[in-house]
Short mmCIF file of C-alpha atoms in Angstrom, two decimals:
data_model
loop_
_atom_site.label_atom_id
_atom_site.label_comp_id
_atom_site.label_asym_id
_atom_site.label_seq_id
_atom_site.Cartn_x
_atom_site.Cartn_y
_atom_site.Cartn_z
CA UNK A 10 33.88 66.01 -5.02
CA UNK A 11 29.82 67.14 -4.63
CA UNK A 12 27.89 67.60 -7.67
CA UNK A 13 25.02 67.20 -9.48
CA UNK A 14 25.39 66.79 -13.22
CA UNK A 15 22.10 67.26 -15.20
CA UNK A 16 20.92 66.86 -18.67
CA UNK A 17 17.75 66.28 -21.14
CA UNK A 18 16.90 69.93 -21.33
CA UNK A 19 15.71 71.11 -24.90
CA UNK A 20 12.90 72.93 -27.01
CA UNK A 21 9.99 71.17 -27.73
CA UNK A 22 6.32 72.73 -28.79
CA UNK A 23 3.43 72.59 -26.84
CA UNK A 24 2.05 69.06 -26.06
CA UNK A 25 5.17 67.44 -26.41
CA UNK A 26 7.16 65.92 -23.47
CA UNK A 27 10.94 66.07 -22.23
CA UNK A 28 12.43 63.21 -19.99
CA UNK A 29 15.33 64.99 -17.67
CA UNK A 30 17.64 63.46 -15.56
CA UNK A 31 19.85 64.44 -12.99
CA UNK A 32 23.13 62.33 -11.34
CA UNK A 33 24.35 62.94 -7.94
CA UNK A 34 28.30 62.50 -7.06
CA UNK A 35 27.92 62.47 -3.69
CA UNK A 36 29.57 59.03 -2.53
CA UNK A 37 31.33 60.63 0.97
CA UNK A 38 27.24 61.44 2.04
CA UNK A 39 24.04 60.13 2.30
CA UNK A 40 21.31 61.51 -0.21
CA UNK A 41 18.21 62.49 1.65
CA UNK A 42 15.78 64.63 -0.47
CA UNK A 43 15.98 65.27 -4.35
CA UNK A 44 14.00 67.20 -6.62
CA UNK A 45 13.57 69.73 -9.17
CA UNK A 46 13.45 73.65 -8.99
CA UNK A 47 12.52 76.28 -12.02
CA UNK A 48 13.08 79.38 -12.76
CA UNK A 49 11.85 81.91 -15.72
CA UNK A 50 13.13 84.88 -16.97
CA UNK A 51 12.69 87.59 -14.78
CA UNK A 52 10.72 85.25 -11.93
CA UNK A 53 12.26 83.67 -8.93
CA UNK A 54 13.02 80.44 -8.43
CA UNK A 55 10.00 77.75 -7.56
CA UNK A 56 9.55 74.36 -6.71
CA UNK A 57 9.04 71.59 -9.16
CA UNK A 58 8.49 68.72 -7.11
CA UNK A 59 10.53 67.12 -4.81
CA UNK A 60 10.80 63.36 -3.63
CA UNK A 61 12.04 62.07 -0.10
CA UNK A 62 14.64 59.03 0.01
CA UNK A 63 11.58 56.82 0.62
CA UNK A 64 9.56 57.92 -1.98
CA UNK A 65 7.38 60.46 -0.91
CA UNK A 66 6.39 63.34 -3.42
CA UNK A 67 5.40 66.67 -3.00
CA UNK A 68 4.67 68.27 -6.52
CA UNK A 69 3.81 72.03 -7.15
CA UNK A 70 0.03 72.70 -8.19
CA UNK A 71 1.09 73.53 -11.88
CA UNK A 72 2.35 70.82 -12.83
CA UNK A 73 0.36 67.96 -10.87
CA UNK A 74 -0.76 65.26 -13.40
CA UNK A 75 1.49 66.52 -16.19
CA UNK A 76 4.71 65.78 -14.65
CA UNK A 77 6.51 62.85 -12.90
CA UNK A 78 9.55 62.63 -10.97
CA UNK A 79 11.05 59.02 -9.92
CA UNK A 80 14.18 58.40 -8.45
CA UNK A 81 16.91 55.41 -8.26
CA UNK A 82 18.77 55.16 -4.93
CA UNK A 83 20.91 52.75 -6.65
CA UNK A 84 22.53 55.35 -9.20
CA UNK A 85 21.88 58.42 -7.18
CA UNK A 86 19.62 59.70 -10.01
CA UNK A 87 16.25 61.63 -10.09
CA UNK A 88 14.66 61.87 -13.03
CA UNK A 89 11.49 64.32 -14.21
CA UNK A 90 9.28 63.29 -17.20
CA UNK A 91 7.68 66.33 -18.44
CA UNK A 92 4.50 65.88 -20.64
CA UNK A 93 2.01 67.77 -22.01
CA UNK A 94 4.29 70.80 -21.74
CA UNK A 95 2.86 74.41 -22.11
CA UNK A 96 4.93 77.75 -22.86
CA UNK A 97 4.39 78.37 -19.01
CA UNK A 98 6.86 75.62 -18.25
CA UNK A 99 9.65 77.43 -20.17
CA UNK A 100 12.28 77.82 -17.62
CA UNK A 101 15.99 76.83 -16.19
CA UNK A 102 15.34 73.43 -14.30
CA UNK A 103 17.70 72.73 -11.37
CA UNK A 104 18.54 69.68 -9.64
CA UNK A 105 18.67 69.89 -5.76
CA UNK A 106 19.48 67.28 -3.53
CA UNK A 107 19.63 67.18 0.13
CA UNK A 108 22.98 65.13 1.86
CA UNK A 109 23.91 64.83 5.22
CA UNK A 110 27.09 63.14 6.88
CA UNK A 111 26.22 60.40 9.83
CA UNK A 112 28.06 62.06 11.55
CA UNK A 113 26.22 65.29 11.32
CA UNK A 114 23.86 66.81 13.77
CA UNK A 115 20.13 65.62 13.48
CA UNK A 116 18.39 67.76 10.82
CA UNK A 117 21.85 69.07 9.38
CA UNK A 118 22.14 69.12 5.62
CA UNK A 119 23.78 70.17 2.78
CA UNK A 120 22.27 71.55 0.14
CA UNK A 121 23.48 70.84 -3.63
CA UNK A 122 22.29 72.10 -6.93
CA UNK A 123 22.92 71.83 -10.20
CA UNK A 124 24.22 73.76 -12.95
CA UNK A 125 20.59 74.05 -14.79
CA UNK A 126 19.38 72.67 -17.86
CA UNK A 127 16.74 74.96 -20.08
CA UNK A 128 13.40 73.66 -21.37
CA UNK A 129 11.98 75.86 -23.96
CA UNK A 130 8.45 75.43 -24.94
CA UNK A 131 7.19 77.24 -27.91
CA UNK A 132 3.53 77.82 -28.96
#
């Protein structure tokens, strides 16, 4: 079985900071790319920030400087520490994670994502 499992969503005000983390099942594959998508009420889903299996980020504008992702090969975990959170950042956070087979064409992967966790920030 292939799935992501996350948690660490919540309500917090404004200012405050949330720590999620997100757990990838995925022993048949090999994990490539993780990282974190959002999406608000009535708005379509956008990119967090991702992070390549060697460590390579790639945040979105909004959130540069406020928000950190890390990830631990060992324990097929990415995690995304949220601080100085504004209303703004109110959304359903998804884990995604890129996995390919070896014995998979170059450049083939599957994508996974996760069941969502909300972050509420109130003013």
């Amino acid at each position: 079985q292939v799935q992501l499992v996350e948690s660490g969503g919540g309500l917090v005000q404004a200012g405050g900071s949330l720590r999620l983390s997100c757990v990838a099942s995925a022993s048949a594959f090999i994990i490539n790319a993780m990282g974190w998508y959002r999406q608000a009420p009535g708005k379509q889903r956008e990119l967090v920030v991702v992070i390549a299996s060697g460590g390579d980020t790639n945040y979105a504008a909004s959130v540069k400087g406020r928000f950190t992702i890390s990830r631990d090969n060992a324990k097929n975990t990415v995690y995304l520490q949220m601080n100085s959170l504004k209303p703004e950042d109110t959304a359903v956070y998804y884990c995604n994670a890129e996995v390919y087979d070896s014995s998979w064409s170059p450049g083939s992967y599957l994508a996974l994502w996760g069941q969502g966790t909300l972050v509420t920030v109130s003013s």
